[in-house]
Short mmCIF file of C-alpha atoms and ligand atoms in Angstrom, two decimals:
data_model
loop_
_atom_site.label_atom_id
_atom_site.label_comp_id
_atom_site.label_asym_id
_atom_site.label_seq_id
_atom_site.Cartn_x
_atom_site.Cartn_y
_atom_site.Cartn_z
CA MET A 742 27.86 7.89 15.46
CA THR A 743 24.80 6.18 13.96
CA ALA A 744 25.64 3.83 11.08
CA GLU A 745 24.40 4.71 7.60
CA LEU A 746 21.80 2.91 5.54
CA ARG A 747 22.68 3.62 1.90
CA VAL A 748 19.56 3.84 -0.24
CA GLY A 749 18.81 3.42 -3.94
CA ILE A 750 15.36 4.25 -5.34
CA VAL A 751 14.04 2.70 -8.57
CA GLY A 752 11.22 4.86 -9.97
CA LEU A 753 11.01 8.49 -8.78
CA GLY A 754 7.31 9.15 -9.45
CA TRP A 755 4.80 9.70 -6.68
CA MET A 756 5.78 6.74 -4.52
CA GLY A 757 9.52 7.03 -5.18
CA GLN A 758 9.38 10.60 -3.89
CA VAL A 759 7.27 9.59 -0.88
CA HIS A 760 9.84 6.87 0.00
CA ALA A 761 12.68 9.38 -0.43
CA ARG A 762 10.91 11.90 1.84
CA ALA A 763 10.12 9.23 4.43
CA LEU A 764 13.72 8.05 4.60
CA SER A 765 15.02 11.64 4.72
CA ARG A 766 12.70 12.46 7.64
CA LEU A 767 13.19 9.21 9.55
CA THR A 768 15.77 10.39 12.08
CA GLN A 769 13.86 13.64 12.68
CA HIS A 770 10.90 11.65 14.02
CA TYR A 771 12.92 8.80 15.50
CA THR A 772 16.07 10.22 17.02
CA ASP A 773 16.83 6.73 18.37
CA SER A 774 16.88 5.23 14.85
CA PRO A 775 19.63 2.56 14.71
CA LEU A 776 20.50 3.59 11.12
CA ARG A 777 20.62 6.93 9.32
CA PRO A 778 19.39 6.70 5.69
CA ARG A 779 21.50 8.35 2.96
CA LEU A 780 20.02 8.79 -0.53
CA VAL A 781 22.82 7.44 -2.74
CA ALA A 782 21.26 6.77 -6.15
CA VAL A 783 18.04 6.97 -8.12
CA ALA A 784 17.12 5.14 -11.33
CA ASP A 785 14.34 6.41 -13.59
CA PRO A 786 14.27 6.44 -17.40
CA ALA A 787 11.86 9.41 -17.66
CA ASP A 788 13.31 11.91 -20.11
CA ASP A 789 11.45 14.97 -18.77
CA ASP A 790 13.12 17.35 -16.33
CA ARG A 791 10.73 16.34 -13.54
CA THR A 792 12.96 13.43 -12.50
CA GLU A 793 16.10 15.56 -12.79
CA ARG A 794 14.57 18.27 -10.61
CA ALA A 795 13.27 15.76 -8.06
CA ALA A 796 16.63 13.97 -7.90
CA GLN A 797 18.35 17.29 -7.22
CA ALA A 798 15.76 18.41 -4.68
CA PHE A 799 16.16 15.21 -2.67
CA GLY A 800 19.95 15.33 -2.93
CA PHE A 801 20.63 11.96 -4.55
CA GLU A 802 24.36 11.57 -5.15
CA HIS A 803 23.94 9.62 -8.41
CA GLN A 804 21.22 9.56 -11.05
CA VAL A 805 20.93 6.81 -13.67
CA THR A 806 18.31 5.72 -16.18
CA ASP A 807 18.79 1.93 -16.00
CA TRP A 808 17.84 0.27 -12.71
CA ARG A 809 20.36 -2.55 -13.37
CA GLU A 810 23.17 -0.05 -12.97
CA LEU A 811 21.76 0.99 -9.58
CA VAL A 812 21.24 -2.57 -8.33
CA ALA A 813 24.81 -3.51 -9.40
CA ARG A 814 26.37 -0.82 -7.18
CA ASP A 815 28.18 -2.03 -4.09
CA ASP A 816 27.50 1.15 -2.09
CA ILE A 817 23.76 0.52 -1.62
CA ASP A 818 22.15 -1.41 1.27
CA LEU A 819 18.43 -0.86 0.56
CA VAL A 820 16.53 -0.66 -2.74
CA CYS A 821 13.09 0.98 -2.86
CA VAL A 822 11.05 -0.62 -5.64
CA THR A 823 8.70 2.22 -6.57
CA GLY A 824 8.33 2.05 -10.35
CA PRO A 825 5.35 0.64 -12.25
CA ASN A 826 4.19 -2.86 -11.29
CA PHE A 827 5.85 -4.59 -14.25
CA ILE A 828 9.38 -3.83 -13.02
CA HIS A 829 8.81 -4.79 -9.36
CA HIS A 830 9.62 -8.50 -9.75
CA ASP A 831 12.84 -8.11 -11.73
CA VAL A 832 14.16 -5.22 -9.62
CA ALA A 833 13.29 -6.81 -6.26
CA VAL A 834 14.68 -10.25 -7.18
CA ALA A 835 17.92 -8.75 -8.56
CA ALA A 836 18.31 -6.47 -5.52
CA ALA A 837 17.75 -9.29 -3.02
CA ARG A 838 20.13 -11.60 -4.92
CA SER A 839 22.82 -8.93 -4.66
CA GLY A 840 22.33 -8.86 -0.88
CA LYS A 841 20.29 -5.68 -0.65
CA HIS A 842 17.23 -5.18 1.54
CA VAL A 843 14.06 -4.30 -0.39
CA TRP A 844 11.11 -1.99 0.22
CA VAL A 845 8.60 -2.98 -2.44
CA GLU A 846 5.44 -1.06 -3.29
CA LYS A 847 2.19 -2.96 -3.62
CA PRO A 848 1.30 -4.95 -5.60
CA ALA A 849 4.74 -6.51 -5.17
CA GLY A 850 4.50 -8.69 -8.28
CA ARG A 851 1.91 -8.63 -11.05
CA ASN A 852 0.46 -11.83 -9.58
CA ALA A 853 1.10 -14.36 -6.80
CA GLU A 854 3.63 -16.31 -8.88
CA GLU A 855 5.87 -13.26 -9.36
CA THR A 856 5.42 -12.27 -5.72
CA ALA A 857 6.39 -15.78 -4.55
CA GLU A 858 9.59 -15.47 -6.58
CA ILE A 859 10.43 -12.23 -4.75
CA VAL A 860 9.74 -13.99 -1.42
CA ALA A 861 12.07 -16.84 -2.46
CA ALA A 862 14.85 -14.40 -3.41
CA VAL A 863 14.47 -12.48 -0.12
CA GLU A 864 14.55 -15.68 1.93
CA ALA A 865 17.52 -17.16 0.01
CA ALA A 866 19.53 -13.95 0.48
CA GLY A 867 18.54 -13.51 4.13
CA VAL A 868 17.73 -9.83 3.57
CA GLN A 869 14.88 -7.86 5.13
CA SER A 870 11.82 -6.63 3.25
CA ALA A 871 8.96 -4.19 3.60
CA ALA A 872 5.75 -4.01 1.58
CA GLY A 873 3.80 -0.77 0.96
CA PHE A 874 0.75 -1.52 3.10
CA ASN A 875 0.69 1.95 4.65
CA TYR A 876 -2.96 1.76 5.74
CA ARG A 877 -1.83 -0.49 8.59
CA ASN A 878 0.09 2.38 10.07
CA PRO A 879 -2.37 5.09 11.19
CA PRO A 880 -2.49 5.18 15.00
CA ALA A 881 -6.31 4.87 14.85
CA VAL A 882 -5.93 1.63 12.88
CA GLU A 883 -3.45 0.30 15.44
CA LEU A 884 -6.05 1.14 18.08
CA ALA A 885 -8.76 -0.67 16.10
CA ARG A 886 -6.55 -3.75 15.85
CA GLU A 887 -5.92 -3.65 19.59
CA LEU A 888 -9.63 -3.28 20.42
CA VAL A 889 -10.43 -6.33 18.26
CA ALA A 890 -7.51 -8.40 19.58
CA THR A 891 -8.36 -7.69 23.23
CA GLY A 892 -12.02 -8.64 22.76
CA ARG A 893 -13.44 -5.15 23.36
CA LEU A 894 -15.99 -5.76 20.59
CA GLY A 895 -16.82 -9.24 21.89
CA THR A 896 -16.61 -11.90 19.19
CA VAL A 897 -16.29 -10.40 15.71
CA GLU A 898 -19.37 -11.11 13.59
CA HIS A 899 -18.84 -9.13 10.40
CA THR A 900 -16.50 -6.66 8.70
CA SER A 901 -17.01 -4.27 5.83
CA VAL A 902 -14.00 -2.89 3.96
CA ARG A 903 -14.31 -0.30 1.16
CA PHE A 904 -11.50 1.15 -0.97
CA VAL A 905 -13.34 3.37 -3.43
CA SER A 906 -11.87 6.17 -5.52
CA ASP A 907 -12.47 8.26 -8.64
CA TYR A 908 -8.95 8.39 -10.08
CA ALA A 909 -10.11 6.51 -13.19
CA ALA A 910 -13.67 7.89 -13.31
CA HIS A 911 -13.05 10.29 -16.21
CA PRO A 912 -13.59 8.54 -19.56
CA ASP A 913 -10.69 10.60 -21.00
CA GLY A 914 -8.34 9.48 -18.23
CA ALA A 915 -5.06 8.43 -19.89
CA LEU A 916 -4.56 4.77 -20.79
CA SER A 917 -1.48 4.53 -18.55
CA TRP A 918 0.33 1.30 -17.58
CA ARG A 919 -2.28 0.73 -14.88
CA PHE A 920 -4.93 -0.31 -17.41
CA GLN A 921 -2.85 -2.92 -19.27
CA ASN A 922 -2.26 -6.34 -17.76
CA GLU A 923 1.23 -6.77 -19.18
CA PHE A 924 2.29 -3.73 -17.15
CA ALA A 925 -0.08 -3.74 -14.16
CA GLY A 926 -1.03 -7.41 -13.68
CA SER A 927 -4.57 -6.43 -12.70
CA GLY A 928 -6.64 -3.27 -12.25
CA VAL A 929 -8.25 -2.15 -9.02
CA LEU A 930 -7.52 -5.63 -7.62
CA GLY A 931 -3.75 -5.17 -7.36
CA ASP A 932 -4.06 -1.46 -6.77
CA LEU A 933 -6.68 -1.09 -4.01
CA VAL A 934 -7.95 -4.59 -3.13
CA SER A 935 -4.41 -5.58 -2.07
CA HIS A 936 -4.57 -2.76 0.53
CA ALA A 937 -8.14 -3.69 1.56
CA ALA A 938 -7.35 -7.40 1.98
CA ASP A 939 -4.26 -6.57 4.03
CA LEU A 940 -6.27 -4.23 6.25
CA VAL A 941 -8.84 -6.97 6.99
CA ARG A 942 -6.00 -9.34 7.96
CA TYR A 943 -4.29 -6.70 10.07
CA VAL A 944 -7.35 -5.50 12.00
CA VAL A 945 -9.47 -8.68 12.13
CA ALA A 946 -8.01 -11.98 10.86
CA ASP A 947 -6.96 -13.87 7.72
CA ILE A 948 -9.42 -14.30 4.86
CA ASP A 949 -10.14 -18.03 4.47
CA GLU A 950 -12.55 -18.10 1.57
CA LEU A 951 -14.17 -15.68 -0.87
CA ILE A 952 -16.51 -15.21 -3.78
CA ALA A 953 -15.95 -12.17 -5.98
CA ASP A 954 -17.33 -10.28 -8.95
CA ARG A 955 -15.57 -7.69 -11.11
CA ALA A 956 -16.47 -5.22 -13.86
CA THR A 957 -14.83 -2.84 -16.30
CA PHE A 958 -17.09 0.17 -16.72
CA ILE A 959 -14.85 2.19 -19.07
CA PRO A 960 -13.61 -0.31 -21.68
CA GLU A 961 -11.55 2.13 -23.80
CA ARG A 962 -9.36 5.12 -22.99
CA PRO A 963 -7.22 7.57 -24.99
CA GLU A 964 -3.54 6.65 -25.16
CA ALA A 965 -1.25 8.28 -22.61
CA ARG A 966 1.86 10.31 -23.27
CA PRO A 967 4.97 8.36 -22.13
CA GLY A 968 5.35 8.47 -18.34
CA ALA A 969 1.82 9.86 -17.77
CA MET A 970 0.45 9.65 -14.25
CA HIS A 971 -2.94 8.01 -13.79
CA TYR A 972 -4.51 11.38 -12.89
CA GLU A 973 -3.77 12.81 -16.37
CA ARG A 974 -6.05 13.00 -19.44
CA GLY A 975 -5.04 11.07 -22.56
CA ALA A 976 -5.11 12.61 -26.02
CA GLY A 977 -4.09 9.80 -28.41
CA ALA A 978 -6.05 7.07 -30.19
CA MET A 979 -8.45 4.98 -28.13
CA GLY A 980 -7.06 1.73 -26.72
CA ALA A 981 -8.58 -1.15 -24.75
CA VAL A 982 -8.68 -1.20 -20.94
CA GLU A 983 -7.66 -4.76 -20.04
CA ASN A 984 -8.48 -4.91 -16.36
CA GLU A 985 -11.26 -4.25 -13.87
CA ASP A 986 -12.49 -0.89 -12.55
CA TYR A 987 -14.64 -2.46 -9.83
CA VAL A 988 -14.63 -5.48 -7.49
CA SER A 989 -17.05 -6.73 -4.86
CA ALA A 990 -16.59 -9.83 -2.71
CA LEU A 991 -18.06 -11.79 0.15
CA LEU A 992 -15.46 -13.01 2.64
CA ARG A 993 -15.29 -15.83 5.15
CA ILE A 994 -12.75 -14.74 7.74
CA ALA A 995 -10.74 -16.93 10.13
CA GLY A 996 -12.64 -17.45 13.38
CA GLY A 997 -15.96 -17.71 11.55
CA SER A 998 -16.83 -14.07 10.94
CA ARG A 999 -18.04 -12.79 7.59
CA GLY A 1000 -17.05 -9.81 5.48
CA ILE A 1001 -17.91 -7.63 2.51
CA LEU A 1002 -15.22 -6.00 0.38
CA GLU A 1003 -15.80 -3.37 -2.29
CA ALA A 1004 -13.23 -1.50 -4.37
CA SER A 1005 -13.51 0.89 -7.29
CA ARG A 1006 -11.21 3.22 -9.19
CA SER A 1007 -14.01 4.84 -11.18
CA ALA A 1008 -16.55 5.89 -8.52
CA VAL A 1009 -17.69 9.45 -9.21
CA GLY A 1010 -17.81 11.48 -6.01
CA GLU A 1011 -15.33 9.34 -4.10
CA GLN A 1012 -11.73 10.35 -3.37
CA ASN A 1013 -9.73 7.93 -1.24
CA THR A 1014 -12.88 6.62 0.45
CA TYR A 1015 -10.89 3.94 2.18
CA GLY A 1016 -12.07 2.41 5.42
CA ILE A 1017 -13.10 -0.52 7.52
CA GLU A 1018 -16.01 -1.26 9.88
CA VAL A 1019 -15.99 -4.16 12.33
CA HIS A 1020 -19.01 -5.40 14.25
CA GLY A 1021 -18.70 -7.71 17.24
CA THR A 1022 -21.22 -9.25 19.63
CA THR A 1023 -20.87 -6.36 22.12
CA GLY A 1024 -19.34 -3.45 20.22
CA ALA A 1025 -18.30 -1.97 16.89
CA LEU A 1026 -15.77 0.36 15.29
CA LYS A 1027 -15.37 2.36 12.08
CA TRP A 1028 -12.26 3.91 10.52
CA ASP A 1029 -12.17 6.20 7.47
CA PHE A 1030 -8.85 7.23 5.89
CA ARG A 1031 -10.26 10.69 5.12
CA ARG A 1032 -10.50 11.26 8.87
CA MET A 1033 -7.38 9.23 9.51
CA ASN A 1034 -6.76 10.29 13.09
CA GLU A 1035 -10.22 9.40 14.35
CA LEU A 1036 -11.77 6.08 15.27
CA GLN A 1037 -15.53 5.78 15.68
CA VAL A 1038 -16.09 3.43 18.60
CA CYS A 1039 -19.24 1.87 20.03
CA LEU A 1040 -18.15 0.21 23.25
CA ASP A 1041 -19.30 -0.75 26.75
CA GLN A 1042 -23.04 -0.25 26.23
CA ASP A 1043 -26.19 -2.32 25.97
CA TYR A 1044 -26.92 -4.39 22.88
CA GLN A 1045 -29.51 -2.05 21.49
CA ASP A 1046 -29.59 1.73 21.01
CA ALA A 1047 -25.86 1.91 21.58
CA PHE A 1048 -24.14 4.94 20.02
CA TYR A 1049 -20.79 5.69 18.42
CA ALA A 1050 -18.34 8.16 19.91
CA THR A 1051 -15.27 9.71 18.29
CA ARG A 1052 -11.99 8.62 19.79
CA TYR A 1053 -9.07 10.80 18.58
CA ALA A 1054 -5.71 9.07 18.29
CA THR A 1055 -3.46 10.18 21.14
CA PRO A 1056 0.32 9.93 21.58
CA GLY A 1057 -0.16 6.53 23.29
CA ASP A 1058 -1.78 5.07 20.15
CA GLY A 1059 0.50 3.49 17.55
CA GLU A 1060 3.24 5.87 16.44
CA LEU A 1061 1.36 9.16 16.89
CA GLY A 1062 3.80 10.31 19.55
CA ALA A 1063 6.63 10.35 16.99
CA PHE A 1064 4.72 12.96 14.96
CA GLN A 1065 2.51 15.09 17.21
CA PRO A 1066 2.51 16.06 20.89
CA GLY A 1067 -1.22 15.67 21.51
CA ALA A 1068 -4.52 14.30 20.28
CA ASN A 1069 -6.21 15.90 17.28
CA ASN A 1070 -3.03 17.28 15.75
CA PRO A 1071 -3.56 15.37 12.52
CA MET A 1072 -0.97 13.19 10.83
CA GLY A 1073 -0.90 12.89 7.01
CA PHE A 1074 -0.38 10.26 4.30
CA ASP A 1075 3.40 10.79 4.04
CA ASP A 1076 3.74 10.14 7.79
CA LEU A 1077 2.46 6.61 7.22
CA LYS A 1078 5.48 5.98 5.02
CA VAL A 1079 7.84 7.32 7.70
CA ILE A 1080 6.37 4.66 10.02
CA GLU A 1081 6.90 2.03 7.30
CA ALA A 1082 10.52 3.20 6.97
CA ARG A 1083 10.93 3.05 10.76
CA ARG A 1084 9.75 -0.56 10.87
CA LEU A 1085 11.97 -1.60 7.95
CA VAL A 1086 15.04 0.08 9.45
CA GLN A 1087 14.26 -1.64 12.75
CA SER A 1088 14.01 -4.97 10.85
CA ILE A 1089 17.39 -4.39 9.21
CA ALA A 1090 19.00 -3.48 12.54
CA ASP A 1091 17.47 -6.43 14.43
CA GLY A 1092 17.71 -8.99 11.61
CA LYS A 1093 14.05 -9.88 12.10
CA PRO A 1094 10.88 -8.43 10.56
CA HIS A 1095 8.78 -5.60 12.00
CA GLY A 1096 5.81 -4.29 10.00
CA ALA A 1097 4.39 -5.55 6.71
CA THR A 1098 6.83 -7.66 4.69
CA ILE A 1099 6.98 -9.29 1.29
CA HIS A 1100 5.29 -12.32 2.91
CA ASP A 1101 2.23 -10.14 3.57
CA ALA A 1102 2.39 -8.98 -0.06
CA LEU A 1103 2.27 -12.64 -1.14
CA ILE A 1104 -0.89 -13.24 0.92
CA ALA A 1105 -2.48 -10.14 -0.65
CA ALA A 1106 -1.43 -11.35 -4.13
CA ARG A 1107 -2.96 -14.78 -3.48
CA THR A 1108 -6.18 -13.05 -2.40
CA VAL A 1109 -6.22 -11.03 -5.63
CA ASP A 1110 -5.56 -14.14 -7.73
CA ALA A 1111 -8.34 -15.99 -5.87
CA MET A 1112 -10.77 -13.15 -6.66
CA ILE A 1113 -9.91 -13.38 -10.37
CA VAL A 1114 -10.57 -17.14 -10.36
CA SER A 1115 -13.76 -16.67 -8.35
CA ALA A 1116 -15.11 -13.92 -10.60
CA ASP A 1117 -14.19 -15.66 -13.84
CA GLU A 1118 -15.48 -19.09 -12.75
CA ARG A 1119 -18.37 -17.76 -10.61
CA LYS A 1120 -17.52 -19.82 -7.52
CA TRP A 1121 -16.24 -19.68 -3.89
CA VAL A 1122 -12.43 -20.03 -3.68
CA SER A 1123 -10.41 -21.06 -0.59
CA LEU A 1124 -7.13 -19.36 0.19
N1 LIG B 1062 1.18 2.40 -1.05
C1 LIG B 1062 0.39 3.25 -1.68
O1 LIG B 1062 -0.52 3.82 -1.09
C2 LIG B 1062 0.63 3.51 -3.15
C3 LIG B 1062 0.11 4.68 -3.73
C4 LIG B 1062 0.38 4.91 -5.09
C5 LIG B 1062 1.12 4.01 -5.82
N2 LIG B 1062 1.58 2.87 -5.22
C6 LIG B 1062 2.36 1.90 -6.00
O2 LIG B 1062 3.63 2.49 -6.28
C7 LIG B 1062 4.08 2.12 -7.58
C8 LIG B 1062 4.39 3.37 -8.38
O3 LIG B 1062 3.20 4.12 -8.51
P1 LIG B 1062 3.24 5.71 -8.68
O4 LIG B 1062 1.85 6.19 -8.45
O5 LIG B 1062 4.37 6.29 -7.90
O6 LIG B 1062 3.56 5.82 -10.24
P2 LIG B 1062 4.16 7.04 -11.03
O7 LIG B 1062 3.68 6.87 -12.44
O8 LIG B 1062 3.92 8.34 -10.32
O9 LIG B 1062 5.74 6.80 -10.98
C9 LIG B 1062 6.36 5.71 -11.57
C10 LIG B 1062 7.81 6.15 -11.89
O10 LIG B 1062 8.51 4.99 -12.35
C11 LIG B 1062 9.31 5.40 -13.45
N3 LIG B 1062 9.66 4.25 -14.26
C12 LIG B 1062 9.00 3.73 -15.33
N4 LIG B 1062 9.69 2.68 -15.83
C13 LIG B 1062 10.81 2.55 -15.07
C14 LIG B 1062 11.93 1.68 -15.13
N5 LIG B 1062 12.04 0.72 -16.04
N6 LIG B 1062 12.91 1.84 -14.19
C15 LIG B 1062 12.80 2.81 -13.24
N7 LIG B 1062 11.77 3.67 -13.16
C16 LIG B 1062 10.77 3.53 -14.05
C17 LIG B 1062 8.47 6.45 -14.17
O11 LIG B 1062 9.27 7.27 -15.02
C18 LIG B 1062 7.88 7.21 -12.99
O12 LIG B 1062 8.72 8.28 -12.57
C19 LIG B 1062 2.98 1.25 -8.18
O13 LIG B 1062 3.32 -0.09 -8.04
C20 LIG B 1062 1.75 1.58 -7.35
O14 LIG B 1062 0.83 0.50 -7.27
C21 LIG B 1062 1.36 2.63 -3.91
#
């Protein structure tokens, strides 16, 4: 019989529930999974009945309000760190120190220093880690990475990565933890740029150097009710937004190619406009999260007047075969987290990492910190 992986989840909001669903579905998609997750405990201090109802719906065996109680249990092997950014460091470090594997949402710490401390705790304990860089996981992105790595585009010349959204576009959007540095660390930098920077590394190569600019377009917002999601409207007194709504950057990428990165949380008309374009000497590709299962490819033609074609992800690409029997049966966002769970469980079983880890989260955090220095001091910064 397959051994169990006993799971505790800290923070049962959007991401906590997505992690819980992913772990619950894991063995349905991967019948060869070396471990079978069991949802043992959840910690969330929210005093509405939403958490209670979610905990019951997912079938957690124990529900507590204080994460320390969950981390102290000796019947948990893996802790999902899915609360607001300001608890990630303390929860992940405590969990690793007590010998538990950790699956930490991005941004892992509020800055590179906190993230490095999580890395140190994970390494010292010899546990496995996963970081929430789910945009690595679509089969079409895996295909893009493969096309770049095998030279199908020739030598990469330039990359454009955009993570643009409207979740904070409404001026009455609640002043939740995301807009205050003590709780979030940074604004769209930690939230979306960490994904964008990781995607550039995954598909193309490491970012060596950058120059960035940032702006806060909505400087005040109405206070949020306790536990408000970032999609809600606020109704209280106006308070200051402490971090950036928008970031743009020029990138110098390992191997000599160049890049442009743009991210926004307040772009009217944009919902999850997340994607990457890569241009090489002989070909090009484009991926857009909103059409997640498609890759636009421009390959094997002449230098000029070449055209793009749509390549649908097929069961041979990435993990598509674990979800759908044929091309053009679309996968969804939650499936990306099942793939993340698969890779983490594989890491735990093998004792060596598969998929994005806390080390990748540290590189993303250093990129974010470098952009803050660059924007504030108006200069190029090396990573
Ligand atoms: N990978 C992705 O694509 C992705 C998407 C969204 C969010 N995230 C990340 O996931 C994390 C959570 O974001 P979310 O959108 O799920 O937020 P959310 O507001 O929906 O949920 C956060 C939950 O944490 C709980 N919480 C607050 N303080 C807590 C504490 N001290 N102990 C335990 N629980 C606590 C809240 O009650 C709430 O239920 C953030 O770090 C965010 O950046 C990642």
